[in-house]
Amino acid sequence: MEMPDMPVNVPIDDPNADTEWNDILRKHGVIPEKPPSPTAFIEEALDEARRLAHENRLEHKDLDELAELEDEEEDAFLEQYRQKRFQELSAINSASVYNQVYHLQKPDYSKDVTEASHKAYIVVLLTSSQGTNAESAILIEIWRQLAQRFGDVKFCQMRADLCIEGYPEKNTPTVLVYRDGDIRKQLVTLRELRGTHTNAADIERLLVDIGAIRQDDQRLPRKAAETDIRQGNIRGGKTNAGDDDDSDWD
């Protein structure tokens, strides 16, 4: 005589324990499979981080630093990075056609900004209309510094009321970033940054975030660039107010 199907109470002491009895229960679907241990994933991530760190150990060194490593690295490997640095520097020099702050006139705004943005990133600073705005004064100086260093980005400046009639003084300074005919970023005053403590490094980070400057650009302060890349790798799931000298992106 067949026995009717009836639920059976299976004794389970610890469903996560590695026992022969639990293996039988898992095989028959009585208890679920154990979740994989995170230890293996952590070890794998650490191994990958070590591998990437070794492979990229020369990634952010300039030509002088590469020359100092001639006795430590293989010639072919070192030459590969030398050529890469030369190519990067050549591309930067070829694209560096601005290298100054351009003072805009309203009749030429479309040509000098909107149309020009099809060739490069255009960063427009609309300053205080009254000339008494502390944040505007800070950005005017930062614009001068960055325009000289990043000649492939066009830094422009204009009084807000001459650009937009009746533009509220409380909204100055305003930063507009153009690319391919569109505004890609708008910053109204420095409240999104660090107010009157904003420095060149804060604007550099902004330009990196929107893609106007590459994250590994050699013109960025070394410590700042390396820190940002490490943080970017972590955020991406990979384990791999001050003076201008104070350029760490804290």
PDB file of C-alpha atoms in Angstrom:
ATOM      1  CA  MET A   1       0.000   0.000   0.000  1.00  0.00           C
ATOM      2  CA  GLU A   2       1.341   3.417  -0.971  1.00  0.00           C
ATOM      3  CA  MET A   3       1.593   5.906   1.822  1.00  0.00           C
ATOM      4  CA  PRO A   4      -0.041   9.268   1.164  1.00  0.00           C
ATOM      5  CA  ASP A   5       2.295  12.228   0.701  1.00  0.00           C
ATOM      6  CA  MET A   6       2.613  13.935   4.021  1.00  0.00           C
ATOM      7  CA  PRO A   7       4.892  16.749   5.124  1.00  0.00           C
ATOM      8  CA  VAL A   8       7.889  15.559   7.017  1.00  0.00           C
ATOM      9  CA  ASN A   9       9.554  17.660   9.679  1.00  0.00           C
ATOM     10  CA  VAL A  10      13.247  17.373   8.908  1.00  0.00           C
ATOM     11  CA  PRO A  11      15.521  18.171  11.820  1.00  0.00           C
ATOM     12  CA  ILE A  12      17.867  21.033  10.948  1.00  0.00           C
ATOM     13  CA  ASP A  13      20.289  22.258  13.574  1.00  0.00           C
ATOM     14  CA  ASP A  14      22.110  24.855  11.509  1.00  0.00           C
ATOM     15  CA  PRO A  15      21.187  25.188   7.793  1.00  0.00           C
ATOM     16  CA  ASN A  16      24.477  26.992   7.094  1.00  0.00           C
ATOM     17  CA  ALA A  17      26.694  24.335   8.632  1.00  0.00           C
ATOM     18  CA  ASP A  18      28.923  22.227   6.366  1.00  0.00           C
ATOM     19  CA  THR A  19      27.678  18.792   7.410  1.00  0.00           C
ATOM     20  CA  GLU A  20      26.936  15.636   5.450  1.00  0.00           C
ATOM     21  CA  TRP A  21      23.301  15.807   6.558  1.00  0.00           C
ATOM     22  CA  ASN A  22      22.928  19.376   5.298  1.00  0.00           C
ATOM     23  CA  ASP A  23      24.539  18.369   2.001  1.00  0.00           C
ATOM     24  CA  ILE A  24      21.819  15.717   1.570  1.00  0.00           C
ATOM     25  CA  LEU A  25      19.098  18.246   2.407  1.00  0.00           C
ATOM     26  CA  ARG A  26      20.504  20.771  -0.085  1.00  0.00           C
ATOM     27  CA  LYS A  27      20.736  18.086  -2.774  1.00  0.00           C
ATOM     28  CA  HIS A  28      17.018  17.368  -2.420  1.00  0.00           C
ATOM     29  CA  GLY A  29      16.019  21.030  -2.169  1.00  0.00           C
ATOM     30  CA  VAL A  30      14.898  20.813   1.443  1.00  0.00           C
ATOM     31  CA  ILE A  31      17.158  23.726   2.416  1.00  0.00           C
ATOM     32  CA  PRO A  32      18.646  26.316   0.053  1.00  0.00           C
ATOM     33  CA  GLU A  33      22.223  26.310  -1.124  1.00  0.00           C
ATOM     34  CA  LYS A  34      24.679  28.194   1.043  1.00  0.00           C
ATOM     35  CA  PRO A  35      25.481  31.676  -0.210  1.00  0.00           C
ATOM     36  CA  PRO A  36      29.052  31.928  -1.481  1.00  0.00           C
ATOM     37  CA  SER A  37      31.586  33.107   1.049  1.00  0.00           C
ATOM     38  CA  PRO A  38      32.633  36.746   0.518  1.00  0.00           C
ATOM     39  CA  THR A  39      36.231  35.828   1.365  1.00  0.00           C
ATOM     40  CA  ALA A  40      36.903  34.453  -2.097  1.00  0.00           C
ATOM     41  CA  PHE A  41      35.564  37.609  -3.755  1.00  0.00           C
ATOM     42  CA  ILE A  42      37.619  39.826  -1.473  1.00  0.00           C
ATOM     43  CA  GLU A  43      40.808  37.879  -2.209  1.00  0.00           C
ATOM     44  CA  GLU A  44      40.063  37.998  -5.935  1.00  0.00           C
ATOM     45  CA  ALA A  45      39.495  41.759  -5.780  1.00  0.00           C
ATOM     46  CA  LEU A  46      42.742  42.285  -3.869  1.00  0.00           C
ATOM     47  CA  ASP A  47      44.674  40.169  -6.384  1.00  0.00           C
ATOM     48  CA  GLU A  48      43.181  42.197  -9.236  1.00  0.00           C
ATOM     49  CA  ALA A  49      44.082  45.447  -7.463  1.00  0.00           C
ATOM     50  CA  ARG A  50      47.678  44.291  -7.023  1.00  0.00           C
ATOM     51  CA  ARG A  51      47.873  43.236 -10.668  1.00  0.00           C
ATOM     52  CA  LEU A  52      46.509  46.557 -11.937  1.00  0.00           C
ATOM     53  CA  ALA A  53      48.769  48.525  -9.609  1.00  0.00           C
ATOM     54  CA  HIS A  54      51.785  46.693 -11.004  1.00  0.00           C
ATOM     55  CA  GLU A  55      50.719  47.060 -14.634  1.00  0.00           C
ATOM     56  CA  ASN A  56      49.932  50.752 -14.211  1.00  0.00           C
ATOM     57  CA  ARG A  57      52.889  51.632 -12.006  1.00  0.00           C
ATOM     58  CA  LEU A  58      54.249  54.036 -14.632  1.00  0.00           C
ATOM     59  CA  GLU A  59      50.899  55.435 -15.730  1.00  0.00           C
ATOM     60  CA  HIS A  60      51.160  58.875 -14.110  1.00  0.00           C
ATOM     61  CA  LYS A  61      54.898  59.469 -14.191  1.00  0.00           C
ATOM     62  CA  ASP A  62      56.281  62.281 -16.319  1.00  0.00           C
ATOM     63  CA  LEU A  63      59.300  62.025 -18.621  1.00  0.00           C
ATOM     64  CA  ASP A  64      61.794  62.996 -15.923  1.00  0.00           C
ATOM     65  CA  GLU A  65      60.447  60.375 -13.546  1.00  0.00           C
ATOM     66  CA  LEU A  66      60.560  57.732 -16.274  1.00  0.00           C
ATOM     67  CA  ALA A  67      64.224  58.568 -16.919  1.00  0.00           C
ATOM     68  CA  GLU A  68      65.019  57.894 -13.257  1.00  0.00           C
ATOM     69  CA  LEU A  69      63.670  54.340 -13.587  1.00  0.00           C
ATOM     70  CA  GLU A  70      66.002  53.204 -16.375  1.00  0.00           C
ATOM     71  CA  ASP A  71      67.891  50.836 -14.053  1.00  0.00           C
ATOM     72  CA  GLU A  72      64.702  49.340 -12.609  1.00  0.00           C
ATOM     73  CA  GLU A  73      62.417  48.722 -15.599  1.00  0.00           C
ATOM     74  CA  GLU A  74      62.817  46.774 -18.833  1.00  0.00           C
ATOM     75  CA  ASP A  75      63.862  48.988 -21.717  1.00  0.00           C
ATOM     76  CA  ALA A  76      60.963  48.006 -23.993  1.00  0.00           C
ATOM     77  CA  PHE A  77      58.383  48.515 -21.249  1.00  0.00           C
ATOM     78  CA  LEU A  78      59.861  51.882 -20.303  1.00  0.00           C
ATOM     79  CA  GLU A  79      60.055  53.019 -23.923  1.00  0.00           C
ATOM     80  CA  GLN A  80      56.374  52.216 -24.355  1.00  0.00           C
ATOM     81  CA  TYR A  81      55.486  54.698 -21.637  1.00  0.00           C
ATOM     82  CA  ARG A  82      57.930  57.284 -22.956  1.00  0.00           C
ATOM     83  CA  GLN A  83      56.217  57.209 -26.338  1.00  0.00           C
ATOM     84  CA  LYS A  84      52.834  57.440 -24.690  1.00  0.00           C
ATOM     85  CA  ARG A  85      53.925  60.546 -22.759  1.00  0.00           C
ATOM     86  CA  PHE A  86      55.354  62.146 -25.908  1.00  0.00           C
ATOM     87  CA  GLN A  87      52.089  61.529 -27.768  1.00  0.00           C
ATOM     88  CA  GLU A  88      50.021  62.959 -24.919  1.00  0.00           C
ATOM     89  CA  LEU A  89      52.200  66.064 -24.683  1.00  0.00           C
ATOM     90  CA  SER A  90      52.087  66.528 -28.451  1.00  0.00           C
ATOM     91  CA  ALA A  91      48.281  66.304 -28.459  1.00  0.00           C
ATOM     92  CA  ILE A  92      48.032  68.821 -25.612  1.00  0.00           C
ATOM     93  CA  ASN A  93      50.387  71.262 -27.306  1.00  0.00           C
ATOM     94  CA  SER A  94      48.513  70.992 -30.607  1.00  0.00           C
ATOM     95  CA  ALA A  95      45.169  71.682 -28.933  1.00  0.00           C
ATOM     96  CA  SER A  96      46.445  74.529 -26.734  1.00  0.00           C
ATOM     97  CA  VAL A  97      45.340  77.452 -28.873  1.00  0.00           C
ATOM     98  CA  TYR A  98      43.707  79.687 -26.252  1.00  0.00           C
ATOM     99  CA  ASN A  99      45.881  80.149 -23.132  1.00  0.00           C
ATOM    100  CA  GLN A 100      44.199  83.379 -22.054  1.00  0.00           C
ATOM    101  CA  VAL A 101      40.910  84.690 -20.713  1.00  0.00           C
ATOM    102  CA  TYR A 102      38.663  86.013 -23.470  1.00  0.00           C
ATOM    103  CA  HIS A 103      36.515  89.021 -22.559  1.00  0.00           C
ATOM    104  CA  LEU A 104      33.235  88.607 -24.393  1.00  0.00           C
ATOM    105  CA  GLN A 105      31.038  91.147 -26.135  1.00  0.00           C
ATOM    106  CA  LYS A 106      27.311  90.452 -26.402  1.00  0.00           C
ATOM    107  CA  PRO A 107      27.093  90.758 -30.240  1.00  0.00           C
ATOM    108  CA  ASP A 108      29.837  88.134 -30.591  1.00  0.00           C
ATOM    109  CA  TYR A 109      28.544  85.743 -27.906  1.00  0.00           C
ATOM    110  CA  SER A 110      27.029  83.248 -30.351  1.00  0.00           C
ATOM    111  CA  LYS A 111      30.173  83.084 -32.500  1.00  0.00           C
ATOM    112  CA  ASP A 112      32.712  83.142 -29.658  1.00  0.00           C
ATOM    113  CA  VAL A 113      30.855  80.743 -27.391  1.00  0.00           C
ATOM    114  CA  THR A 114      28.045  78.675 -28.901  1.00  0.00           C
ATOM    115  CA  GLU A 115      29.665  78.097 -32.286  1.00  0.00           C
ATOM    116  CA  ALA A 116      33.172  77.799 -30.845  1.00  0.00           C
ATOM    117  CA  SER A 117      31.977  75.054 -28.507  1.00  0.00           C
ATOM    118  CA  HIS A 118      31.850  72.667 -31.469  1.00  0.00           C
ATOM    119  CA  LYS A 119      35.656  72.743 -31.422  1.00  0.00           C
ATOM    120  CA  ALA A 120      36.404  72.834 -27.690  1.00  0.00           C
ATOM    121  CA  TYR A 121      34.937  73.194 -24.237  1.00  0.00           C
ATOM    122  CA  ILE A 122      34.016  76.835 -23.561  1.00  0.00           C
ATOM    123  CA  VAL A 123      33.820  77.915 -19.919  1.00  0.00           C
ATOM    124  CA  VAL A 124      32.049  81.249 -19.411  1.00  0.00           C
ATOM    125  CA  LEU A 125      32.286  83.243 -16.192  1.00  0.00           C
ATOM    126  CA  LEU A 126      29.518  85.822 -15.645  1.00  0.00           C
ATOM    127  CA  THR A 127      30.837  88.157 -12.984  1.00  0.00           C
ATOM    128  CA  SER A 128      29.281  90.592 -10.572  1.00  0.00           C
ATOM    129  CA  SER A 129      27.640  93.575 -12.236  1.00  0.00           C
ATOM    130  CA  GLN A 130      28.710  95.906  -9.436  1.00  0.00           C
ATOM    131  CA  GLY A 131      32.305  94.778  -9.129  1.00  0.00           C
ATOM    132  CA  THR A 132      31.956  94.162  -5.377  1.00  0.00           C
ATOM    133  CA  ASN A 133      31.223  90.433  -5.350  1.00  0.00           C
ATOM    134  CA  ALA A 134      33.913  88.485  -3.458  1.00  0.00           C
ATOM    135  CA  GLU A 135      33.149  85.181  -5.182  1.00  0.00           C
ATOM    136  CA  SER A 136      33.451  86.828  -8.602  1.00  0.00           C
ATOM    137  CA  ALA A 137      36.876  88.178  -7.662  1.00  0.00           C
ATOM    138  CA  ILE A 138      37.975  84.673  -6.625  1.00  0.00           C
ATOM    139  CA  LEU A 139      36.886  83.126  -9.925  1.00  0.00           C
ATOM    140  CA  ILE A 140      38.444  85.912 -11.997  1.00  0.00           C
ATOM    141  CA  GLU A 141      41.834  85.005 -10.532  1.00  0.00           C
ATOM    142  CA  ILE A 142      41.215  81.262 -10.923  1.00  0.00           C
ATOM    143  CA  TRP A 143      40.192  81.828 -14.568  1.00  0.00           C
ATOM    144  CA  ARG A 144      43.517  83.583 -15.184  1.00  0.00           C
ATOM    145  CA  GLN A 145      45.488  80.702 -13.663  1.00  0.00           C
ATOM    146  CA  LEU A 146      43.649  77.894 -15.418  1.00  0.00           C
ATOM    147  CA  ALA A 147      43.496  79.593 -18.816  1.00  0.00           C
ATOM    148  CA  GLN A 148      47.287  79.696 -18.902  1.00  0.00           C
ATOM    149  CA  ARG A 149      47.614  76.043 -17.933  1.00  0.00           C
ATOM    150  CA  PHE A 150      44.773  74.457 -19.938  1.00  0.00           C
ATOM    151  CA  GLY A 151      45.070  76.077 -23.347  1.00  0.00           C
ATOM    152  CA  ASP A 152      42.748  73.556 -25.015  1.00  0.00           C
ATOM    153  CA  VAL A 153      39.817  74.880 -22.938  1.00  0.00           C
ATOM    154  CA  LYS A 154      38.549  78.353 -23.810  1.00  0.00           C
ATOM    155  CA  PHE A 155      38.026  80.446 -20.671  1.00  0.00           C
ATOM    156  CA  CYS A 156      35.723  83.412 -21.212  1.00  0.00           C
ATOM    157  CA  GLN A 157      34.549  86.220 -18.957  1.00  0.00           C
ATOM    158  CA  MET A 158      31.776  88.807 -19.092  1.00  0.00           C
ATOM    159  CA  ARG A 159      29.841  91.016 -16.751  1.00  0.00           C
ATOM    160  CA  ALA A 160      26.497  89.351 -16.072  1.00  0.00           C
ATOM    161  CA  ASP A 161      24.330  92.440 -16.724  1.00  0.00           C
ATOM    162  CA  LEU A 162      26.024  93.042 -20.079  1.00  0.00           C
ATOM    163  CA  CYS A 163      25.235  89.483 -21.098  1.00  0.00           C
ATOM    164  CA  ILE A 164      21.699  89.224 -19.706  1.00  0.00           C
ATOM    165  CA  GLU A 165      19.864  92.460 -18.969  1.00  0.00           C
ATOM    166  CA  GLY A 166      18.630  92.602 -15.391  1.00  0.00           C
ATOM    167  CA  TYR A 167      20.540  89.478 -14.328  1.00  0.00           C
ATOM    168  CA  PRO A 168      20.227  89.265 -10.517  1.00  0.00           C
ATOM    169  CA  GLU A 169      23.371  90.251  -8.651  1.00  0.00           C
ATOM    170  CA  LYS A 170      22.641  87.515  -6.095  1.00  0.00           C
ATOM    171  CA  ASN A 171      23.177  84.907  -8.842  1.00  0.00           C
ATOM    172  CA  THR A 172      26.718  86.034  -9.572  1.00  0.00           C
ATOM    173  CA  PRO A 173      29.150  84.658 -10.250  1.00  0.00           C
ATOM    174  CA  THR A 174      27.606  82.200 -12.699  1.00  0.00           C
ATOM    175  CA  VAL A 175      29.620  79.618 -14.614  1.00  0.00           C
ATOM    176  CA  LEU A 176      28.334  78.183 -17.904  1.00  0.00           C
ATOM    177  CA  VAL A 177      30.123  75.285 -19.602  1.00  0.00           C
ATOM    178  CA  TYR A 178      29.399  74.808 -23.311  1.00  0.00           C
ATOM    179  CA  ARG A 179      30.164  71.894 -25.599  1.00  0.00           C
ATOM    180  CA  ASP A 180      28.782  71.124 -29.063  1.00  0.00           C
ATOM    181  CA  GLY A 181      26.432  74.094 -28.937  1.00  0.00           C
ATOM    182  CA  ASP A 182      24.795  73.162 -25.622  1.00  0.00           C
ATOM    183  CA  ILE A 183      25.215  74.138 -21.989  1.00  0.00           C
ATOM    184  CA  ARG A 184      26.633  71.039 -20.265  1.00  0.00           C
ATOM    185  CA  LYS A 185      26.966  72.518 -16.777  1.00  0.00           C
ATOM    186  CA  GLN A 186      25.663  75.574 -14.953  1.00  0.00           C
ATOM    187  CA  LEU A 187      26.978  76.785 -11.628  1.00  0.00           C
ATOM    188  CA  VAL A 188      25.133  79.637  -9.895  1.00  0.00           C
ATOM    189  CA  THR A 189      27.419  81.209  -7.272  1.00  0.00           C
ATOM    190  CA  LEU A 190      29.941  79.026  -5.461  1.00  0.00           C
ATOM    191  CA  ARG A 191      27.546  77.450  -2.989  1.00  0.00           C
ATOM    192  CA  GLU A 192      27.879  74.062  -4.738  1.00  0.00           C
ATOM    193  CA  LEU A 193      31.632  74.237  -4.207  1.00  0.00           C
ATOM    194  CA  ARG A 194      33.243  75.828  -1.151  1.00  0.00           C
ATOM    195  CA  GLY A 195      32.039  79.401  -1.309  1.00  0.00           C
ATOM    196  CA  THR A 196      34.809  81.924  -0.740  1.00  0.00           C
ATOM    197  CA  HIS A 197      37.181  79.017   0.047  1.00  0.00           C
ATOM    198  CA  THR A 198      36.913  77.727  -3.539  1.00  0.00           C
ATOM    199  CA  ASN A 199      40.302  77.369  -5.224  1.00  0.00           C
ATOM    200  CA  ALA A 200      41.729  76.290  -8.571  1.00  0.00           C
ATOM    201  CA  ALA A 201      41.622  72.618  -7.596  1.00  0.00           C
ATOM    202  CA  ASP A 202      37.849  72.797  -7.117  1.00  0.00           C
ATOM    203  CA  ILE A 203      37.388  74.134 -10.637  1.00  0.00           C
ATOM    204  CA  GLU A 204      39.818  71.538 -11.989  1.00  0.00           C
ATOM    205  CA  ARG A 205      37.687  68.822 -10.421  1.00  0.00           C
ATOM    206  CA  LEU A 206      34.564  70.344 -11.972  1.00  0.00           C
ATOM    207  CA  LEU A 207      36.228  70.320 -15.404  1.00  0.00           C
ATOM    208  CA  VAL A 208      37.331  66.709 -14.941  1.00  0.00           C
ATOM    209  CA  ASP A 209      33.820  65.667 -13.898  1.00  0.00           C
ATOM    210  CA  ILE A 210      32.250  67.120 -17.054  1.00  0.00           C
ATOM    211  CA  GLY A 211      34.978  65.790 -19.331  1.00  0.00           C
ATOM    212  CA  ALA A 212      36.655  69.072 -20.272  1.00  0.00           C
ATOM    213  CA  ILE A 213      39.920  67.778 -18.776  1.00  0.00           C
ATOM    214  CA  ARG A 214      40.967  64.153 -18.753  1.00  0.00           C
ATOM    215  CA  GLN A 215      41.250  62.544 -15.360  1.00  0.00           C
ATOM    216  CA  ASP A 216      44.855  61.543 -16.033  1.00  0.00           C
ATOM    217  CA  ASP A 217      45.868  64.879 -17.593  1.00  0.00           C
ATOM    218  CA  GLN A 218      49.556  65.522 -16.845  1.00  0.00           C
ATOM    219  CA  ARG A 219      48.832  69.190 -16.194  1.00  0.00           C
ATOM    220  CA  LEU A 220      46.797  68.358 -13.108  1.00  0.00           C
ATOM    221  CA  PRO A 221      48.643  68.437  -9.771  1.00  0.00           C
ATOM    222  CA  ARG A 222      50.098  64.945  -9.355  1.00  0.00           C
ATOM    223  CA  LYS A 223      48.720  64.145  -5.907  1.00  0.00           C
ATOM    224  CA  ALA A 224      45.279  65.413  -6.848  1.00  0.00           C
ATOM    225  CA  ALA A 225      45.143  63.387 -10.052  1.00  0.00           C
ATOM    226  CA  GLU A 226      46.278  60.160  -8.401  1.00  0.00           C
ATOM    227  CA  THR A 227      43.842  60.572  -5.507  1.00  0.00           C
ATOM    228  CA  ASP A 228      40.925  61.234  -7.828  1.00  0.00           C
ATOM    229  CA  ILE A 229      41.735  58.205  -9.989  1.00  0.00           C
ATOM    230  CA  ARG A 230      41.960  55.915  -6.947  1.00  0.00           C
ATOM    231  CA  GLN A 231      38.608  57.202  -5.707  1.00  0.00           C
ATOM    232  CA  GLY A 232      37.131  56.800  -9.155  1.00  0.00           C
ATOM    233  CA  ASN A 233      38.246  53.161  -9.273  1.00  0.00           C
ATOM    234  CA  ILE A 234      36.656  52.476  -5.907  1.00  0.00           C
ATOM    235  CA  ARG A 235      33.419  54.217  -6.882  1.00  0.00           C
ATOM    236  CA  GLY A 236      33.387  52.298 -10.129  1.00  0.00           C
ATOM    237  CA  GLY A 237      33.633  48.974  -8.334  1.00  0.00           C
ATOM    238  CA  LYS A 238      37.311  48.473  -9.192  1.00  0.00           C
ATOM    239  CA  THR A 239      39.936  47.913  -6.594  1.00  0.00           C
ATOM    240  CA  ASN A 240      42.555  48.804  -8.732  1.00  0.00           C
ATOM    241  CA  ALA A 241      40.154  77.831   0.602  1.00  0.00           C
ATOM    242  CA  GLY A 242      43.559  77.957  -0.167  1.00  0.00           C
ATOM    243  CA  ASP A 243      46.457  78.914  -2.319  1.00  0.00           C
ATOM    244  CA  ASP A 244      46.948  77.510  -5.789  1.00  0.00           C
ATOM    245  CA  ASP A 245      49.681  75.354  -4.267  1.00  0.00           C
ATOM    246  CA  ASP A 246      47.017  73.767  -2.085  1.00  0.00           C
ATOM    247  CA  SER A 247      45.714  71.739  -5.001  1.00  0.00           C
ATOM    248  CA  ASP A 248      44.679  68.492  -3.329  1.00  0.00           C
ATOM    249  CA  TRP A 249      41.085  67.682  -4.135  1.00  0.00           C
ATOM    250  CA  ASP A 250      40.079  67.104  -0.533  1.00  0.00           C
TER     251      ASP A 250
END
